[in-house]
Amino acid sequence: MHLWVGPGLPAVTEAAGPRLPVMPGTPPTRFVYLGPEGTFTEAALRTIPAAERGVRTPARSVPEALEAVRAGDADAALVPLENSVGGAVPVTLDELVTGSPLVITREVVIPVEFVLAARSRTPLGQIRSIAAHPQASAQCRNWLLANVPDAVIVDVLSNAAAAISAASGEHDAALCAPIGVPRNGLTVLADKVADHADAVTRFALLTRPGPPGEPSGDDVTSLAVSIRHDQVGALLAVLTELAVRGINLSRIESRPTGVQLGTYVFFLDCTGHVAEARLGEALQGLRRICADVRFLGSYPRHRLTPETPVAPPRGLSNTDFADSSVWLAQLRKGDIA
């Protein structure tokens, strides 16, 4: 596996370990994530107890991280899926529908709180250059204009690279993740500088396919669906398969297939678990009417604050589906009471 090493970036000290098969149900111990060290992705990964105890290796890109799992160099990969301000991460979506299948076993949602940091306490008026990843500067644009209007924003490859450049004195300050401050001996000049105070990023933990975990009662099932383009109302038919079973569609995103103009893959996040009858029926329906359906996993929803899951309409709960299945089985046996 390739490790993240580059100008101004420290070499990785944690090894990925030997290629060993992972038996179904065995907790992962070797984790790879979108690097380098000191980014929001690493901060998200370290919220997972198994990853905090295991081996963590940064990768240079999302494709590299996912390929490490496919090749057996890592048990699981954590990559960004979407941001509440910037939207979906296109490269992650594209990678999920190419190559051998991977499944999401867990999602992690963390607040995106940027800080402005420097080597020492410095008045904001004296700052002339700020290193920042383009997404960071975009999410802090208004704050920067209001507080450091004369500073030049210099694009760097990552939030970690921004912190490193400020620590080396290459730039006066950095926009970076809080995790990068103590690692580089920086001083926080201002915290929570993002324009959107409630911004969050959602990450997906991906592994090679295996039996899904048990339903938690508040789950998400992710799918990648290709519709038949010679069929009128094909997308409506997809949505109908979910709606008639009371399945809430919490997210839909389209990406071009790259084959020809006008052909797309639709990424769906649905409430429910593949083990549940109503979602199982919906998957069978999608299989019948779609050109292709790739199952991307059923996993517990990550909520930053406790919320009550949205209840399905009357007659469309899992209990209702179970009762109707029993009734149909009785009819087929001739038991009409």
GROMACS .gro file of C-alpha atoms in nm:
model
  337
    1MET     CA    1   0.000   0.000   0.000
    2HIS     CA    2   0.124   0.351  -0.076
    3LEU     CA    3   0.162   0.582   0.221
    4TRP     CA    4   0.124   0.958   0.234
    5VAL     CA    5   0.469   1.115   0.206
    6GLY     CA    6   0.529   1.448   0.039
    7PRO     CA    7   0.693   1.788   0.066
    8GLY     CA    8   0.631   1.939   0.406
    9LEU     CA    9   0.447   1.629   0.527
   10PRO     CA   10   0.580   1.377   0.779
   11ALA     CA   11   0.625   1.017   0.677
   12VAL     CA   12   0.370   0.776   0.819
   13THR     CA   13   0.503   0.580   1.115
   14GLU     CA   14   0.220   0.324   1.143
   15ALA     CA   15   0.244   0.026   0.907
   16ALA     CA   16  -0.058  -0.129   0.742
   17GLY     CA   17   0.051  -0.476   0.851
   18PRO     CA   18   0.052  -0.803   0.658
   19ARG     CA   19  -0.231  -0.911   0.432
   20LEU     CA   20  -0.452  -1.134   0.639
   21PRO     CA   21  -0.803  -1.256   0.561
   22VAL     CA   22  -1.078  -1.111   0.779
   23MET     CA   23  -1.345  -1.360   0.877
   24PRO     CA   24  -1.710  -1.243   0.873
   25GLY     CA   25  -1.800  -1.083   1.204
   26THR     CA   26  -1.435  -1.016   1.298
   27PRO     CA   27  -1.390  -0.653   1.407
   28PRO     CA   28  -1.147  -0.464   1.181
   29THR     CA   29  -0.807  -0.379   1.325
   30ARG     CA   30  -0.630  -0.222   1.023
   31PHE     CA   31  -0.784   0.107   0.916
   32VAL     CA   32  -0.694   0.332   0.625
   33TYR     CA   33  -0.832   0.684   0.586
   34LEU     CA   34  -0.809   0.984   0.357
   35GLY     CA   35  -0.492   1.152   0.479
   36PRO     CA   36  -0.272   1.309   0.573
   37GLU     CA   37  -0.264   1.293   0.952
   38GLY     CA   38  -0.424   1.583   1.136
   39THR     CA   39  -0.737   1.616   0.920
   40PHE     CA   40  -1.108   1.592   0.995
   41THR     CA   41  -1.106   1.240   0.851
   42GLU     CA   42  -0.856   1.124   1.111
   43ALA     CA   43  -1.056   1.299   1.383
   44ALA     CA   44  -1.369   1.115   1.264
   45LEU     CA   45  -1.187   0.781   1.251
   46ARG     CA   46  -1.064   0.819   1.607
   47THR     CA   47  -1.422   0.838   1.733
   48ILE     CA   48  -1.450   0.465   1.647
   49PRO     CA   49  -1.319   0.263   1.944
   50ALA     CA   50  -1.177  -0.018   1.729
   51ALA     CA   51  -0.985   0.234   1.518
   52GLU     CA   52  -0.849   0.411   1.826
   53ARG     CA   53  -0.706   0.075   1.939
   54GLY     CA   54  -0.604  -0.045   1.594
   55VAL     CA   55  -0.358   0.053   1.322
   56ARG     CA   56  -0.442   0.376   1.135
   57THR     CA   57  -0.277   0.450   0.802
   58PRO     CA   58  -0.340   0.762   0.592
   59ALA     CA   59  -0.381   0.733   0.215
   60ARG     CA   60  -0.318   0.999  -0.046
   61SER     CA   61  -0.663   0.980  -0.204
   62VAL     CA   62  -1.005   0.824  -0.173
   63PRO     CA   63  -0.936   0.573  -0.455
   64GLU     CA   64  -0.613   0.468  -0.284
   65ALA     CA   65  -0.788   0.419   0.050
   66LEU     CA   66  -1.063   0.204  -0.102
   67GLU     CA   67  -0.820   0.003  -0.313
   68ALA     CA   68  -0.626  -0.084   0.004
   69VAL     CA   69  -0.941  -0.253   0.137
   70ARG     CA   70  -1.014  -0.429  -0.191
   71ALA     CA   71  -0.657  -0.560  -0.207
   72GLY     CA   72  -0.660  -0.682   0.153
   73ASP     CA   73  -0.401  -0.432   0.277
   74ALA     CA   74  -0.657  -0.289   0.521
   75ASP     CA   75  -0.975  -0.414   0.685
   76ALA     CA   76  -1.172  -0.091   0.656
   77ALA     CA   77  -1.146   0.257   0.505
   78LEU     CA   78  -1.298   0.581   0.630
   79VAL     CA   79  -1.364   0.840   0.359
   80PRO     CA   80  -1.578   1.156   0.341
   81LEU     CA   81  -1.920   1.109   0.186
   82GLU     CA   82  -2.087   1.449   0.209
   83ASN     CA   83  -2.070   1.789   0.377
   84SER     CA   84  -2.374   1.985   0.489
   85VAL     CA   85  -2.237   2.297   0.314
   86GLY     CA   86  -2.039   2.165   0.017
   87GLY     CA   87  -2.261   1.866  -0.064
   88ALA     CA   88  -2.152   1.521  -0.178
   89VAL     CA   89  -1.790   1.422  -0.235
   90PRO     CA   90  -1.797   1.321  -0.605
   91VAL     CA   91  -1.483   1.106  -0.602
   92THR     CA   92  -1.624   0.889  -0.322
   93LEU     CA   93  -1.952   0.835  -0.505
   94ASP     CA   94  -1.772   0.748  -0.827
   95GLU     CA   95  -1.545   0.499  -0.651
   96LEU     CA   96  -1.841   0.322  -0.489
   97VAL     CA   97  -1.980   0.213  -0.827
   98THR     CA   98  -1.653   0.107  -0.986
   99GLY     CA   99  -1.432  -0.186  -0.899
  100SER     CA  100  -1.524  -0.479  -0.678
  101PRO     CA  101  -1.806  -0.405  -0.433
  102LEU     CA  102  -1.752  -0.248  -0.092
  103VAL     CA  103  -2.020  -0.189   0.172
  104ILE     CA  104  -2.075   0.080   0.430
  105THR     CA  105  -2.080  -0.071   0.778
  106ARG     CA  106  -2.086   0.252   0.975
  107GLU     CA  107  -2.130   0.625   0.927
  108VAL     CA  108  -1.963   0.896   1.133
  109VAL     CA  109  -2.091   1.252   1.144
  110ILE     CA  110  -1.876   1.518   1.309
  111PRO     CA  111  -1.902   1.899   1.335
  112VAL     CA  112  -1.670   2.090   1.104
  113GLU     CA  113  -1.515   2.354   1.326
  114PHE     CA  114  -1.219   2.538   1.178
  115VAL     CA  115  -0.968   2.735   1.383
  116LEU     CA  116  -0.724   3.007   1.284
  117ALA     CA  117  -0.387   2.917   1.434
  118ALA     CA  118  -0.029   3.045   1.429
  119ARG     CA  119   0.309   2.968   1.586
  120SER     CA  120   0.252   3.231   1.856
  121ARG     CA  121  -0.007   3.477   1.973
  122THR     CA  122  -0.039   3.731   1.690
  123PRO     CA  123  -0.285   4.020   1.646
  124LEU     CA  124  -0.518   3.950   1.357
  125GLY     CA  125  -0.422   4.280   1.196
  126GLN     CA  126  -0.062   4.165   1.158
  127ILE     CA  127  -0.143   3.848   0.965
  128ARG     CA  128  -0.045   3.876   0.599
  129SER     CA  129  -0.074   3.519   0.470
  130ILE     CA  130  -0.302   3.230   0.569
  131ALA     CA  131  -0.259   2.875   0.446
  132ALA     CA  132  -0.588   2.695   0.384
  133HIS     CA  133  -0.739   2.408   0.190
  134PRO     CA  134  -0.978   2.555  -0.072
  135GLN     CA  135  -1.282   2.395   0.096
  136ALA     CA  136  -1.179   2.543   0.431
  137SER     CA  137  -1.138   2.894   0.295
  138ALA     CA  138  -1.470   2.862   0.109
  139GLN     CA  139  -1.651   2.767   0.431
  140CYS     CA  140  -1.485   3.055   0.621
  141ARG     CA  141  -1.501   3.320   0.348
  142ASN     CA  142  -1.721   3.572   0.530
  143TRP     CA  143  -1.530   3.540   0.857
  144LEU     CA  144  -1.200   3.595   0.677
  145LEU     CA  145  -1.331   3.903   0.497
  146ALA     CA  146  -1.462   4.050   0.821
  147ASN     CA  147  -1.162   3.973   1.043
  148VAL     CA  148  -0.849   3.949   0.824
  149PRO     CA  149  -0.944   4.138   0.506
  150ASP     CA  150  -0.582   4.220   0.412
  151ALA     CA  151  -0.448   3.865   0.445
  152VAL     CA  152  -0.366   3.662   0.135
  153ILE     CA  153  -0.523   3.314   0.137
  154VAL     CA  154  -0.280   3.055   0.001
  155ASP     CA  155  -0.424   2.725  -0.122
  156VAL     CA  156  -0.264   2.406   0.017
  157LEU     CA  157  -0.340   2.036  -0.028
  158SER     CA  158  -0.505   1.970   0.308
  159ASN     CA  159  -0.593   2.114   0.648
  160ALA     CA  160  -0.292   1.926   0.786
  161ALA     CA  161  -0.062   2.084   0.528
  162ALA     CA  162  -0.197   2.426   0.631
  163ALA     CA  163  -0.108   2.363   0.996
  164ILE     CA  164   0.239   2.238   0.900
  165SER     CA  165   0.310   2.545   0.686
  166ALA     CA  166   0.211   2.778   0.970
  167ALA     CA  167   0.427   2.583   1.216
  168SER     CA  168   0.727   2.609   0.983
  169GLY     CA  169   0.680   2.983   0.942
  170GLU     CA  170   0.608   2.957   0.571
  171HIS     CA  171   0.281   3.139   0.635
  172ASP     CA  172   0.167   3.359   0.920
  173ALA     CA  173  -0.135   3.148   1.010
  174ALA     CA  174  -0.344   2.853   0.904
  175LEU     CA  175  -0.707   2.755   0.878
  176CYS     CA  176  -0.706   2.402   1.008
  177ALA     CA  177  -0.888   2.136   1.207
  178PRO     CA  178  -0.851   2.155   1.587
  179ILE     CA  179  -0.666   1.820   1.581
  180GLY     CA  180  -0.379   1.990   1.395
  181VAL     CA  181  -0.311   2.252   1.664
  182PRO     CA  182  -0.141   2.046   1.938
  183ARG     CA  183   0.037   1.823   1.687
  184ASN     CA  184   0.216   2.120   1.537
  185GLY     CA  185   0.264   2.330   1.850
  186LEU     CA  186   0.033   2.605   1.726
  187THR     CA  187  -0.159   2.870   1.917
  188VAL     CA  188  -0.527   2.924   1.844
  189LEU     CA  189  -0.596   3.282   1.742
  190ALA     CA  190  -0.967   3.230   1.683
  191ASP     CA  191  -1.190   2.923   1.704
  192LYS     CA  192  -1.516   2.826   1.532
  193VAL     CA  193  -1.441   3.057   1.242
  194ALA     CA  194  -1.666   2.882   0.987
  195ASP     CA  195  -1.953   3.081   0.839
  196HIS     CA  196  -2.199   2.799   0.913
  197ALA     CA  197  -2.186   2.717   1.282
  198ASP     CA  198  -2.377   2.391   1.242
  199ALA     CA  199  -2.175   2.253   0.949
  200VAL     CA  200  -2.105   1.879   0.964
  201THR     CA  201  -1.931   1.622   0.748
  202ARG     CA  202  -2.053   1.267   0.705
  203PHE     CA  203  -1.798   0.989   0.665
  204ALA     CA  204  -1.846   0.628   0.557
  205LEU     CA  205  -1.657   0.328   0.694
  206LEU     CA  206  -1.625   0.074   0.413
  207THR     CA  207  -1.527  -0.293   0.422
  208ARG     CA  208  -1.536  -0.588   0.187
  209PRO     CA  209  -1.886  -0.742   0.162
  210GLY     CA  210  -2.012  -0.959   0.445
  211PRO     CA  211  -2.337  -1.027   0.633
  212PRO     CA  212  -2.494  -0.696   0.748
  213GLY     CA  213  -2.522  -0.630   1.120
  214GLU     CA  214  -2.852  -0.671   1.299
  215PRO     CA  215  -3.110  -0.391   1.262
  216SER     CA  216  -3.071  -0.120   1.527
  217GLY     CA  217  -3.419   0.028   1.489
  218ASP     CA  218  -3.282   0.343   1.326
  219ASP     CA  219  -3.087   0.236   1.018
  220VAL     CA  220  -2.988   0.364   0.677
  221THR     CA  221  -2.962   0.155   0.359
  222SER     CA  222  -2.754   0.301   0.078
  223LEU     CA  223  -2.794   0.202  -0.286
  224ALA     CA  224  -2.654   0.296  -0.627
  225VAL     CA  225  -2.924   0.258  -0.892
  226SER     CA  226  -2.901   0.272  -1.271
  227ILE     CA  227  -3.236   0.329  -1.440
  228ARG     CA  228  -3.352   0.210  -1.781
  229HIS     CA  229  -3.318   0.511  -2.009
  230ASP     CA  230  -3.555   0.375  -2.273
  231GLN     CA  231  -3.840   0.363  -2.021
  232VAL     CA  232  -4.067   0.664  -1.964
  233GLY     CA  233  -4.100   0.749  -1.595
  234ALA     CA  234  -3.815   0.519  -1.490
  235LEU     CA  235  -3.703   0.739  -1.200
  236LEU     CA  236  -4.064   0.781  -1.084
  237ALA     CA  237  -4.097   0.402  -1.084
  238VAL     CA  238  -3.790   0.377  -0.857
  239LEU     CA  239  -3.932   0.629  -0.611
  240THR     CA  240  -4.271   0.457  -0.619
  241GLU     CA  241  -4.118   0.126  -0.507
  242LEU     CA  242  -4.005   0.305  -0.190
  243ALA     CA  243  -4.305   0.531  -0.133
  244VAL     CA  244  -4.572   0.258  -0.153
  245ARG     CA  245  -4.391   0.074   0.127
  246GLY     CA  246  -4.358   0.378   0.351
  247ILE     CA  247  -3.980   0.396   0.309
  248ASN     CA  248  -3.843   0.745   0.360
  249LEU     CA  249  -3.586   0.856   0.103
  250SER     CA  250  -3.348   1.074   0.303
  251ARG     CA  251  -3.106   1.149   0.019
  252ILE     CA  252  -3.083   1.119  -0.360
  253GLU     CA  253  -2.778   1.223  -0.562
  254SER     CA  254  -2.703   1.172  -0.930
  255ARG     CA  255  -2.362   1.121  -1.090
  256PRO     CA  256  -2.282   1.079  -1.461
  257THR     CA  257  -2.177   0.728  -1.555
  258GLY     CA  258  -1.900   0.851  -1.784
  259VAL     CA  259  -2.030   0.622  -2.059
  260GLN     CA  260  -2.227   0.881  -2.254
  261LEU     CA  261  -2.396   1.215  -2.200
  262GLY     CA  262  -2.730   1.183  -2.024
  263THR     CA  263  -2.668   0.856  -1.840
  264TYR     CA  264  -2.656   0.872  -1.462
  265VAL     CA  265  -2.626   0.663  -1.150
  266PHE     CA  266  -2.857   0.761  -0.865
  267PHE     CA  267  -2.734   0.725  -0.508
  268LEU     CA  268  -3.014   0.666  -0.259
  269ASP     CA  269  -3.018   0.670   0.120
  270CYS     CA  270  -3.332   0.501   0.254
  271THR     CA  271  -3.457   0.455   0.608
  272GLY     CA  272  -3.459   0.092   0.714
  273HIS     CA  273  -3.247  -0.221   0.705
  274VAL     CA  274  -3.209  -0.492   0.442
  275ALA     CA  275  -3.324  -0.752   0.698
  276GLU     CA  276  -3.664  -0.581   0.731
  277ALA     CA  277  -3.954  -0.710   0.522
  278ARG     CA  278  -4.069  -0.381   0.371
  279LEU     CA  279  -3.720  -0.274   0.262
  280GLY     CA  280  -3.655  -0.626   0.134
  281GLU     CA  281  -3.967  -0.604  -0.081
  282ALA     CA  282  -3.856  -0.264  -0.211
  283LEU     CA  283  -3.515  -0.403  -0.307
  284GLN     CA  284  -3.681  -0.685  -0.498
  285GLY     CA  285  -3.895  -0.431  -0.679
  286LEU     CA  286  -3.592  -0.218  -0.770
  287ARG     CA  287  -3.410  -0.527  -0.894
  288ARG     CA  288  -3.700  -0.600  -1.130
  289ILE     CA  289  -3.733  -0.253  -1.281
  290CYS     CA  290  -3.378  -0.110  -1.278
  291ALA     CA  291  -3.091  -0.170  -1.516
  292ASP     CA  292  -2.867  -0.228  -1.214
  293VAL     CA  293  -2.881  -0.200  -0.835
  294ARG     CA  294  -2.565  -0.199  -0.623
  295PHE     CA  295  -2.623  -0.255  -0.252
  296LEU     CA  296  -2.392  -0.023  -0.056
  297GLY     CA  297  -2.484  -0.135   0.294
  298SER     CA  298  -2.732  -0.122   0.583
  299TYR     CA  299  -2.594   0.042   0.896
  300PRO     CA  300  -2.704   0.241   1.204
  301ARG     CA  301  -2.778   0.608   1.154
  302HIS     CA  302  -2.533   0.840   1.330
  303ARG     CA  303  -2.715   1.125   1.500
  304LEU     CA  304  -2.528   1.406   1.674
  305THR     CA  305  -2.831   1.465   1.896
  306PRO     CA  306  -3.103   1.218   2.001
  307GLU     CA  307  -3.397   1.218   1.761
  308THR     CA  308  -3.703   1.002   1.719
  309PRO     CA  309  -3.694   0.814   1.386
  310VAL     CA  310  -3.964   0.913   1.137
  311ALA     CA  311  -4.256   0.669   1.176
  312PRO     CA  312  -4.393   0.507   0.858
  313PRO     CA  313  -4.754   0.577   0.757
  314ARG     CA  314  -5.029   0.365   0.908
  315GLY     CA  315  -5.033   0.019   0.753
  316LEU     CA  316  -4.671   0.040   0.634
  317SER     CA  317  -4.471  -0.045   0.946
  318ASN     CA  318  -4.248  -0.350   0.974
  319THR     CA  319  -4.513  -0.508   1.198
  320ASP     CA  320  -4.780  -0.450   0.933
  321PHE     CA  321  -4.562  -0.617   0.670
  322ALA     CA  322  -4.494  -0.913   0.897
  323ASP     CA  323  -4.866  -0.955   0.967
  324SER     CA  324  -4.953  -0.940   0.598
  325SER     CA  325  -4.685  -1.201   0.519
  326VAL     CA  326  -4.832  -1.439   0.777
  327TRP     CA  327  -5.181  -1.380   0.635
  328LEU     CA  328  -5.063  -1.456   0.280
  329ALA     CA  329  -4.887  -1.774   0.396
  330GLN     CA  330  -5.211  -1.889   0.557
  331LEU     CA  331  -5.405  -1.825   0.236
  332ARG     CA  332  -5.156  -2.031   0.037
  333LYS     CA  333  -5.204  -2.320   0.279
  334GLY     CA  334  -5.581  -2.294   0.245
  335ASP     CA  335  -5.629  -2.159   0.596
  336ILE     CA  336  -5.903  -1.902   0.532
  337ALA     CA  337  -6.055  -1.824   0.866
   0.00000   0.00000   0.00000
